[in-house]
Short mmCIF file of C-alpha atoms in Angstrom, two decimals:
data_model
loop_
_atom_site.label_atom_id
_atom_site.label_comp_id
_atom_site.label_asym_id
_atom_site.label_seq_id
_atom_site.Cartn_x
_atom_site.Cartn_y
_atom_site.Cartn_z
CA UNK A 1 -7.16 13.17 -11.54
CA UNK A 2 -9.06 9.93 -10.84
CA UNK A 3 -8.73 8.58 -7.32
CA UNK A 4 -9.91 5.77 -5.09
CA UNK A 5 -12.53 6.85 -2.58
CA UNK A 6 -13.54 5.12 0.66
CA UNK A 7 -16.45 5.50 3.08
CA UNK A 8 -16.81 6.00 5.93
CA UNK A 9 -13.58 7.72 6.96
CA UNK A 10 -14.04 6.48 10.53
CA UNK A 11 -16.19 3.62 11.82
CA UNK A 12 -16.69 2.81 15.47
CA UNK A 13 -18.33 -0.50 16.34
CA UNK A 14 -18.87 -2.85 19.23
CA UNK A 15 -17.05 -6.18 19.40
CA UNK A 16 -19.07 -8.89 17.69
CA UNK A 17 -20.88 -6.52 15.33
CA UNK A 18 -20.71 -6.70 11.55
CA UNK A 19 -19.18 -3.84 9.58
CA UNK A 20 -19.05 -3.10 5.87
CA UNK A 21 -16.34 -0.87 4.50
CA UNK A 22 -16.96 0.66 1.10
CA UNK A 23 -14.66 1.66 -1.71
CA UNK A 24 -15.06 3.10 -5.19
CA UNK A 25 -12.00 2.10 -7.26
CA UNK A 26 -10.69 4.11 -10.19
CA UNK A 27 -13.16 3.59 -13.01
CA UNK A 28 -11.02 1.86 -15.66
CA UNK A 29 -9.18 -0.36 -13.17
CA UNK A 30 -9.79 -4.10 -13.18
CA UNK A 31 -8.00 -5.33 -10.04
CA UNK A 32 -9.07 -4.43 -6.56
CA UNK A 33 -7.38 -4.92 -3.20
CA UNK A 34 -7.83 -4.51 0.53
CA UNK A 35 -4.94 -3.85 2.89
CA UNK A 36 -4.87 -2.96 6.55
CA UNK A 37 -2.45 -1.06 8.76
CA UNK A 38 -2.56 -1.49 12.53
CA UNK A 39 -1.39 1.66 14.26
CA UNK A 40 2.39 1.92 14.14
CA UNK A 41 2.78 -1.23 12.03
CA UNK A 42 3.36 -2.00 8.38
CA UNK A 43 0.72 -2.09 5.67
CA UNK A 44 -0.49 -5.70 5.28
CA UNK A 45 -2.17 -7.35 2.31
CA UNK A 46 -5.60 -8.88 2.88
CA UNK A 47 -7.11 -9.83 -0.46
CA UNK A 48 -7.12 -9.20 -4.20
CA UNK A 49 -10.19 -9.42 -6.43
CA UNK A 50 -10.53 -9.73 -10.18
CA UNK A 51 -13.34 -10.65 -12.52
CA UNK A 52 -15.78 -11.02 -9.60
CA UNK A 53 -13.73 -13.48 -7.64
CA UNK A 54 -10.91 -13.56 -5.11
CA UNK A 55 -7.59 -14.08 -6.87
CA UNK A 56 -5.31 -14.07 -3.83
CA UNK A 57 -5.74 -13.79 -0.06
CA UNK A 58 -3.50 -13.69 2.98
CA UNK A 59 -3.64 -15.73 6.18
CA UNK A 60 -5.30 -12.74 7.86
CA UNK A 61 -8.28 -13.02 5.50
CA UNK A 62 -10.16 -15.78 7.29
CA UNK A 63 -13.83 -16.75 7.26
CA UNK A 64 -14.75 -13.59 9.17
CA UNK A 65 -13.90 -11.52 6.10
CA UNK A 66 -15.61 -11.34 2.73
CA UNK A 67 -15.44 -9.07 -0.29
CA UNK A 68 -17.98 -8.20 -2.91
CA UNK A 69 -18.44 -6.01 -5.95
CA UNK A 70 -22.21 -5.45 -5.66
CA UNK A 71 -22.44 -3.18 -8.71
CA UNK A 72 -20.23 -1.68 -11.38
CA UNK A 73 -18.57 0.85 -9.14
CA UNK A 74 -18.42 -0.27 -5.49
CA UNK A 75 -16.09 -2.76 -3.83
CA UNK A 76 -16.82 -3.76 -0.24
CA UNK A 77 -15.09 -5.49 2.65
CA UNK A 78 -17.32 -7.12 5.25
CA UNK A 79 -16.15 -8.23 8.67
CA UNK A 80 -18.84 -10.49 10.12
CA UNK A 81 -18.07 -10.44 13.83
CA UNK A 82 -15.50 -7.81 14.72
CA UNK A 83 -12.79 -8.41 17.30
CA UNK A 84 -10.70 -5.89 19.21
CA UNK A 85 -7.68 -6.83 17.11
CA UNK A 86 -9.52 -5.82 13.93
CA UNK A 87 -9.02 -2.18 14.93
CA UNK A 88 -6.86 -0.73 12.16
CA UNK A 89 -6.81 1.52 9.13
CA UNK A 90 -8.26 -0.33 6.13
CA UNK A 91 -7.10 0.72 2.68
CA UNK A 92 -8.70 -0.11 -0.62
CA UNK A 93 -6.50 -0.07 -3.72
CA UNK A 94 -6.97 -0.65 -7.42
CA UNK A 95 -4.82 -1.22 -10.49
CA UNK A 96 -5.26 -1.48 -14.23
CA UNK A 97 -3.20 -4.66 -14.45
CA UNK A 98 -1.72 -7.12 -11.99
CA UNK A 99 1.55 -8.84 -11.19
CA UNK A 100 0.77 -11.21 -14.01
CA UNK A 101 0.88 -8.36 -16.51
CA UNK A 102 3.99 -6.66 -17.78
CA UNK A 103 2.86 -3.09 -17.22
CA UNK A 104 0.26 -1.01 -15.40
CA UNK A 105 0.32 -2.98 -12.19
CA UNK A 106 0.82 0.04 -9.95
CA UNK A 107 -1.69 -0.05 -7.11
CA UNK A 108 -3.37 3.23 -6.19
CA UNK A 109 -4.64 3.53 -2.65
CA UNK A 110 -7.63 5.27 -1.16
CA UNK A 111 -7.52 7.49 1.94
CA UNK A 112 -8.56 4.64 4.25
CA UNK A 113 -11.26 3.85 6.78
CA UNK A 114 -10.22 3.91 10.40
CA UNK A 115 -12.04 1.05 12.15
CA UNK A 116 -12.25 1.19 15.93
CA UNK A 117 -13.65 -1.87 17.71
CA UNK A 118 -14.70 -1.29 21.32
CA UNK B 1 8.63 -15.57 2.53
CA UNK B 2 9.09 -12.13 0.98
CA UNK B 3 10.74 -9.60 3.28
CA UNK B 4 11.36 -5.86 3.06
CA UNK B 5 13.59 -3.95 5.48
CA UNK B 6 13.82 -0.19 5.42
CA UNK B 7 16.45 1.99 7.07
CA UNK B 8 16.75 4.25 8.85
CA UNK B 9 13.45 4.12 10.76
CA UNK B 10 13.51 7.89 11.11
CA UNK B 11 15.59 10.64 9.54
CA UNK B 12 15.71 14.34 10.33
CA UNK B 13 17.33 16.64 7.79
CA UNK B 14 17.77 20.35 7.47
CA UNK B 15 16.06 21.91 4.50
CA UNK B 16 18.39 21.53 1.51
CA UNK B 17 20.37 18.65 3.06
CA UNK B 18 20.37 15.72 0.63
CA UNK B 19 20.27 12.10 1.78
CA UNK B 20 19.19 8.56 0.85
CA UNK B 21 16.70 6.06 2.22
CA UNK B 22 17.41 2.35 1.92
CA UNK B 23 15.12 -0.58 1.14
CA UNK B 24 16.61 -4.06 1.15
CA UNK B 25 14.51 -6.99 0.07
CA UNK B 26 14.38 -10.74 -0.31
CA UNK B 27 11.78 -12.06 -2.68
CA UNK B 28 11.21 -15.18 -4.73
CA UNK B 29 11.79 -13.43 -8.04
CA UNK B 30 11.14 -9.71 -8.18
CA UNK B 31 8.25 -8.57 -10.33
CA UNK B 32 8.44 -4.94 -9.23
CA UNK B 33 9.59 -2.69 -6.41
CA UNK B 34 7.33 0.20 -5.47
CA UNK B 35 7.92 3.40 -3.53
CA UNK B 36 5.04 5.17 -1.84
CA UNK B 37 4.73 8.29 0.27
CA UNK B 38 2.36 8.23 3.26
CA UNK B 39 1.26 11.29 5.19
CA UNK B 40 -0.15 10.84 8.73
CA UNK B 41 -3.65 9.37 8.68
CA UNK B 42 -3.68 9.07 4.88
CA UNK B 43 -3.33 6.31 2.33
CA UNK B 44 -0.05 5.50 0.55
CA UNK B 45 0.56 7.73 -2.46
CA UNK B 46 2.28 6.03 -5.41
CA UNK B 47 5.68 7.43 -6.39
CA UNK B 48 7.68 4.95 -8.49
CA UNK B 49 7.85 1.42 -9.84
CA UNK B 50 11.21 -0.20 -10.62
CA UNK B 51 11.35 -3.49 -12.48
CA UNK B 52 14.99 -4.43 -13.07
CA UNK B 53 18.43 -3.88 -11.56
CA UNK B 54 20.05 -0.72 -12.84
CA UNK B 55 16.77 1.05 -13.43
CA UNK B 56 16.37 4.62 -12.17
CA UNK B 57 13.36 6.91 -12.00
CA UNK B 58 13.06 10.57 -11.00
CA UNK B 59 10.29 12.84 -9.85
CA UNK B 60 11.06 16.37 -8.73
CA UNK B 61 13.54 16.06 -5.83
CA UNK B 62 13.27 12.27 -5.62
CA UNK B 63 15.24 9.62 -7.47
CA UNK B 64 14.77 5.89 -7.00
CA UNK B 65 17.38 3.28 -7.96
CA UNK B 66 17.35 -0.51 -7.89
CA UNK B 67 19.95 -3.24 -7.49
CA UNK B 68 19.42 -6.98 -7.14
CA UNK B 69 19.19 -6.73 -3.36
CA UNK B 70 18.14 -3.19 -2.51
CA UNK B 71 16.65 0.07 -3.63
CA UNK B 72 17.54 3.61 -2.68
CA UNK B 73 15.35 6.67 -2.60
CA UNK B 74 17.59 9.71 -2.98
CA UNK B 75 16.18 13.04 -1.94
CA UNK B 76 17.99 16.11 -3.23
CA UNK B 77 17.69 19.52 -1.54
CA UNK B 78 14.54 18.54 0.35
CA UNK B 79 11.87 21.00 1.43
CA UNK B 80 9.62 20.84 4.52
CA UNK B 81 6.75 19.57 2.35
CA UNK B 82 8.79 16.43 1.65
CA UNK B 83 8.26 15.42 5.27
CA UNK B 84 6.35 12.10 5.28
CA UNK B 85 6.83 8.38 5.76
CA UNK B 86 8.30 6.71 2.69
CA UNK B 87 7.24 3.12 2.13
CA UNK B 88 8.92 0.49 0.00
CA UNK B 89 7.00 -2.56 -1.24
CA UNK B 90 7.81 -5.56 -3.41
CA UNK B 91 5.67 -7.64 -5.69
CA UNK B 92 6.95 -11.14 -6.27
CA UNK B 93 6.97 -12.95 -9.54
CA UNK B 94 5.01 -16.12 -10.29
CA UNK B 95 1.72 -14.31 -10.69
CA UNK B 96 1.42 -12.80 -7.23
CA UNK B 97 -0.53 -9.60 -6.90
CA UNK B 98 0.04 -8.68 -3.28
CA UNK B 99 2.47 -5.99 -2.24
CA UNK B 100 4.72 -6.77 0.73
CA UNK B 101 5.57 -3.55 2.53
CA UNK B 102 8.42 -2.47 4.76
CA UNK B 103 7.82 -0.48 7.93
CA UNK B 104 8.86 2.76 6.28
CA UNK B 105 11.26 5.62 6.92
CA UNK B 106 9.77 8.64 8.68
CA UNK B 107 11.43 11.68 7.09
CA UNK B 108 11.32 15.10 8.75
CA UNK B 109 12.68 18.15 6.98
CA UNK B 110 13.45 21.04 9.31
CA UNK B 111 13.08 24.56 7.86
#
């Protein structure tokens, strides 16, 4: 069964360093997402991406964050200068359709990357 | 602002003891309500999507129902492997794509 994959599973970095989290969405999906979950808290939306551009973003997704689809399979989240409060589990998700469609907008999540900022 | 509240926060059941989890929501027009299962340290696993009040969906020992203000996840004769955190999320209408999640119900099934 197709699944979303993410690398690395755990990333440790120093405050102020740049990190890139990588995701391979399900191959026939067109919409891609990043969410994060701080330990013990709810899953929070960061950004959605379609047709090589951001379609929606949350207040959390400020200028420190960027997303890119560098090739036909990968989808990345870059944090330019990490802060202690960026420590969280980051989940990539993908869907065939979106909330604008009538069907197939279920989002399938990857296993996550645990980011620890020291 | 879309809001999702799940109750109880935690639930311990004996194996075979049926119960229900609640998800109440306020949203500016509901596009869909989603149930996910999350195991510790893992990503949410999709279970169900419900689109309109009165809709029901079933999968093995789980049944999800939807009204205009809340959704229930009924678990019938649960087994220890059903132990997980169950997350509810809503997607609002008007072209939004984001899912707004609740904090989840941590379900423990005791053998």
